[in-house]
Structures are given as structure tokens and as C-alpha cells.
């Protein structure tokens, strides 16, 4: 579980974690690829008739180290987030931020065009925009 | 320094907000706080230090094409907020802040009088 606090005195973060755990355990139809919620990076997925929009909330990562792949209709976002180095004399009071390697997988709809992909990283959010195939666009058929 | 988000007095813009994850590290010179605020542009990040209260607030601004219909949502609110109570030995007038790629780094130094000192023992 991400964002688990090691420090019990930070009760608000504990409450937050508890809420997340309860939410996860009550998710009756988890995705075939594991728990859909609570991973890093958090993801929002949406779509328009022309494109599929995926937002991955992955702050503090060098965009060059992000690995984004589309294979057989599955989008994979992988990378690593390094720990902020603390001196040997330092005390860690709250430790909630994610660190280490991550990988998240999203199943894409059938009508996407794997060649029309655009990925941007801004303000710590990776936005992947995938176009839908022209043949899948809604068309008006004129009646002769 | 303690987390005080819930105990805060309600204000005018007291809407529900996301609780950003933080790391708090203390060393001899002061406290360093890292907060994850992805999606917040620099001009929509608000930091307030009032008496002994530190408030971190930020509004998420995502470029979304017209008519986007959400199908899976994990970040469900457009705002982050977290409130901390600073302790007396911290110098709230000298807070330094850096914000890049959605990560906020705050440096709160300890007041001069609270810096650790070595007490010399004189041998008579």
C-alpha cells in the first residue's frame, strides 16, 4: 500500500490510509491486473469521441526516465522516483511520499490508433493523449 | 511541527480538498518539508504562514479537451490543502520555498537561539 505512514502519531495520515484500505477492500470488481486504486502514480482516464486522455499524477520525475509503452492495446507507464537524500544526522518525522520503482498498466479501448500518441509532462502530471482510428469515428450516412 | 489540517477554523473557501502526501525531515539547521502537488501550476500554489500555522494550498489545473468524459477517476478533487502547526523554535519568517514538477520543497530554519550549541566545559 502506498503512502503508509510509519509514524503512528500522524493520526490524520493514518486515517487517510485507513480510508484508502477500506475503499480497496470494498471494491467488488477489481481489475484483472490487480487493485485499480491507490497505486502510484494516481491516474485519471477520460475520453472524447476523437481521443482517449490519460493523466498520470507522477510529481518530481525526470521525464526522460519515464517509460511509456503501448503494446497490444495495453498502455504501460513505468519509472522510478528517487528518495530525497537526508543527511545522516537528520530525523524523518513524516514519510508518506512514494519512492522507488513503479509500473501501472491501463487497458485501452479497441478503437485507438497506436500511431497517434502524444505524451506531455507538465507540473508533475504526465498526460497521454491517444487518437481514435478514423474508421471508428461516428459518421452520418446520407440516405439516397 | 504537527499536522493540524482538521483542527483548523473554517474559512470562506473551506471546500473539501485532497490531502497531499508529505515527507518531513529535521536536521540541526531546521525542517525540510516535501509535498506532492501534481497538476498545480506555480501561480496556483498558495503558501501562508500566520503566527504558528503553515497552510499549503494548491489548485489543480489540467488541460483537458472540450467534452472529455471521465471513465476512471482517482484524483477526484481539484484542490490540495494541508495545515501544519509550527513549533516555537522554528523561524517562520525565514521560510524558503522551491516548487518544480509538482513537488514543493519548504525549508523552515530553526531560530538562532534554538540552534544546537556545544557547551564547553572548563576545567579549573
XYZ file of C-alpha atoms in Angstrom:
268
model
C 0.000 0.000 0.000
C 1.314 3.368 -0.926
C 1.528 6.341 1.366
C 1.542 4.244 4.525
C 2.796 6.301 7.394
C 5.416 4.811 9.635
C 4.654 7.287 12.358
C 1.543 6.491 14.352
C 1.341 9.982 15.844
C 0.456 11.356 12.439
C -3.129 10.256 13.003
C -4.585 12.188 10.083
C -2.430 10.378 7.593
C -3.315 7.129 9.348
C -6.997 7.945 8.936
C -6.403 8.699 5.284
C -4.657 5.360 4.840
C -7.440 3.523 6.688
C -9.995 5.120 4.395
C -7.994 4.011 1.360
C -7.709 0.449 2.681
C -11.431 0.264 3.371
C -12.163 1.593 -0.105
C -9.882 -1.009 -1.643
C -11.416 -3.888 0.272
C -14.926 -2.863 -0.730
C -14.120 -2.697 -4.384
C -16.173 -5.652 -5.585
C -14.924 -5.805 -9.139
C -11.180 -5.241 -9.070
C -9.402 -5.142 -12.395
C -7.763 -8.337 -13.682
C -4.403 -6.561 -13.354
C -4.701 -6.006 -9.619
C -6.004 -3.262 -7.416
C -7.080 -0.405 -9.597
C -6.894 2.308 -6.986
C -4.266 3.597 -4.595
C -1.183 2.917 -6.703
C 1.475 5.334 -7.801
C 1.066 7.279 -9.970
C -2.624 8.045 -9.446
C -4.410 8.007 -12.779
C -7.436 9.672 -14.292
C -8.736 8.361 -17.590
C -11.221 10.092 -19.819
C -12.185 10.273 -23.423
C -13.664 12.329 -26.208
C -15.056 10.997 -29.492
C -11.640 11.773 -31.069
C -9.198 10.687 -28.378
C -8.502 8.870 -25.124
C -6.904 11.054 -22.436
C -4.816 9.551 -19.635
C -3.449 11.672 -16.795
C -0.808 10.139 -14.540
C -0.071 12.160 -11.387
C 3.658 11.470 -11.032
C 5.360 14.514 -9.482
C 9.098 15.027 -9.245
C 10.229 12.684 -12.000
C 12.688 13.410 -14.772
C 10.531 12.990 -17.924
C 13.469 11.361 -19.718
C 13.385 8.403 -17.306
C 9.674 7.732 -17.838
C 8.953 4.633 -19.882
C 5.618 4.780 -21.724
C 4.674 1.881 -23.972
C 1.647 0.743 -25.912
C 1.540 -2.924 -26.762
C -1.491 -4.921 -27.906
C -3.936 -2.318 -26.633
C -2.315 -2.044 -23.202
C -0.619 1.129 -22.030
C 2.235 0.798 -19.541
C 3.734 3.690 -17.600
C 6.883 2.795 -15.680
C 9.679 4.683 -13.970
C 11.465 5.311 -10.739
C 11.294 8.027 -8.154
C 14.411 8.619 -6.101
C 14.374 9.395 -2.427
C 15.355 12.905 -1.383
C 18.648 12.421 0.361
C 18.654 13.240 4.013
C 21.841 13.709 5.982
C 22.973 11.088 8.491
C 22.014 13.367 11.385
C 18.519 14.003 10.052
C 15.302 12.647 11.561
C 12.436 11.602 9.313
C 9.222 12.699 11.059
C 6.648 12.031 8.339
C 7.254 9.642 5.450
C 4.241 9.400 3.149
C 5.562 10.168 -0.324
C 6.101 7.329 -2.730
C 9.647 6.257 -3.531
C 11.104 3.538 -5.689
C 10.123 1.874 -8.945
C 6.580 1.974 -10.231
C 4.600 0.493 -13.095
C 0.972 0.991 -13.951
C -0.998 -0.609 -16.725
C -4.153 0.623 -18.425
C -6.240 -1.407 -20.867
C -7.129 0.803 -23.817
C -10.310 0.696 -25.868
C -10.223 -1.243 -29.179
C -10.629 1.761 -31.457
C -7.371 3.583 -30.597
C -4.701 4.381 -33.135
C -1.299 3.397 -31.623
C 0.462 5.746 -34.044
C -1.387 8.876 -32.903
C 0.043 9.158 -29.397
C 1.120 12.367 -27.743
C 2.727 12.444 -24.269
C 3.493 15.592 -22.283
C 4.866 16.080 -18.784
C 3.902 19.304 -17.045
C 3.606 20.313 -13.370
C 4.238 16.714 -12.351
C 1.430 15.286 -14.449
C 2.046 13.012 -17.442
C -0.699 13.485 -19.987
C -1.015 10.839 -22.686
C -3.412 11.574 -25.496
C -4.180 8.715 -27.880
C -6.213 9.355 -31.014
C -9.026 7.080 -32.082
C -8.968 5.463 -35.522
C -10.608 7.447 -38.268
C -12.713 4.441 -39.227
C -14.157 4.358 -35.712
C -15.320 7.996 -35.798
C -19.068 8.485 -35.871
C -20.285 9.209 -39.400
C -23.520 10.481 -40.750
C -24.796 8.369 -43.586
C -26.771 10.160 -46.200
C -29.843 8.338 -47.374
C -30.070 8.300 -51.148
C 5.696 20.865 13.929
C 2.446 18.938 13.749
C -0.249 18.244 11.213
C -3.311 20.284 12.023
C -5.454 20.095 8.916
C -8.654 19.040 10.655
C -8.477 21.349 13.651
C -8.372 24.489 11.562
C -11.086 27.095 11.919
C -13.462 27.105 8.939
C -12.931 29.909 6.471
C -14.799 31.255 3.470
C -13.202 28.941 0.920
C -13.379 25.889 3.135
C -14.223 23.353 0.460
C -13.173 19.746 0.591
C -9.654 19.168 -0.677
C -7.184 16.359 -1.187
C -4.565 15.722 1.492
C -1.199 15.804 -0.278
C 1.393 13.254 0.907
C 4.415 14.850 2.601
C 7.865 13.979 3.910
C 9.163 15.954 6.868
C 12.871 15.757 7.674
C 14.545 17.518 10.563
C 18.225 18.182 10.970
C 20.302 20.529 13.095
C 19.568 23.629 10.998
C 15.807 23.179 10.631
C 12.977 21.317 8.995
C 12.648 20.391 5.328
C 9.189 19.531 4.044
C 8.456 17.919 0.692
C 4.872 17.824 -0.581
C 3.498 16.155 -3.704
C 1.166 18.535 -5.518
C 0.925 17.172 -9.064
C -1.102 19.234 -11.518
C -0.667 22.526 -9.661
C 0.944 25.300 -11.719
C 3.267 27.717 -9.911
C 0.766 30.591 -9.887
C -1.945 28.451 -8.258
C 0.147 27.363 -5.296
C -0.607 29.305 -2.117
C 1.551 29.186 0.980
C 0.537 31.038 4.117
C 2.399 31.383 7.353
C 0.289 33.042 10.002
C 1.546 33.094 13.570
C 2.424 29.405 14.071
C 0.233 27.980 11.306
C 1.574 26.904 7.934
C -1.008 26.329 5.214
C -0.228 24.696 1.889
C -2.941 25.076 -0.738
C -2.935 24.434 -4.453
C -5.469 24.255 -7.276
C -5.094 21.593 -9.956
C -5.189 22.925 -13.488
C -5.272 20.264 -16.182
C -5.565 20.957 -19.884
C -8.495 18.834 -20.890
C -10.016 18.868 -24.351
C -13.627 20.017 -24.677
C -16.210 17.397 -23.873
C -13.936 14.950 -22.045
C -15.969 12.258 -20.287
C -14.181 10.689 -17.319
C -14.164 6.908 -17.196
C -11.804 6.259 -14.282
C -11.044 8.863 -11.624
C -8.527 8.593 -8.792
C -7.759 12.278 -8.308
C -11.329 13.388 -7.772
C -10.990 16.890 -6.326
C -9.352 19.876 -7.990
C -7.643 21.126 -4.825
C -4.998 20.189 -2.269
C -4.811 21.520 1.257
C -2.747 20.703 4.314
C -2.174 22.666 7.505
C 0.691 22.314 9.943
C 1.320 23.887 13.317
C 4.887 25.094 13.668
C 6.662 24.902 16.964
C 8.268 27.858 18.703
C 11.875 27.116 17.860
C 11.196 27.423 14.125
C 11.723 30.774 12.448
C 8.564 31.206 10.363
C 9.811 34.491 8.899
C 12.627 32.734 7.034
C 10.691 30.009 5.213
C 12.152 29.235 1.795
C 10.156 27.500 -0.937
C 11.019 25.759 -4.189
C 8.391 24.292 -6.486
C 9.177 22.215 -9.529
C 7.389 19.419 -11.416
C 4.660 19.223 -8.799
C 6.991 18.829 -5.815
C 7.131 21.566 -3.205
C 10.244 21.840 -1.043
C 9.963 24.030 2.006
C 12.872 24.929 4.244
C 11.996 26.182 7.716
C 15.126 27.141 9.654
C 15.422 26.996 13.406
C 15.598 30.310 15.192
C 19.087 31.466 16.184
C 18.514 30.832 19.868
C 17.324 27.283 19.193
C 20.361 26.198 17.166
C 22.220 23.387 18.851
C 25.251 24.592 20.762
C 28.101 22.801 22.233
C 28.573 23.653 25.859
C 32.190 23.978 26.707
C 33.281 22.528 29.967
C 36.018 24.467 31.585
C 38.468 22.557 33.638
C 39.652 24.589 36.538
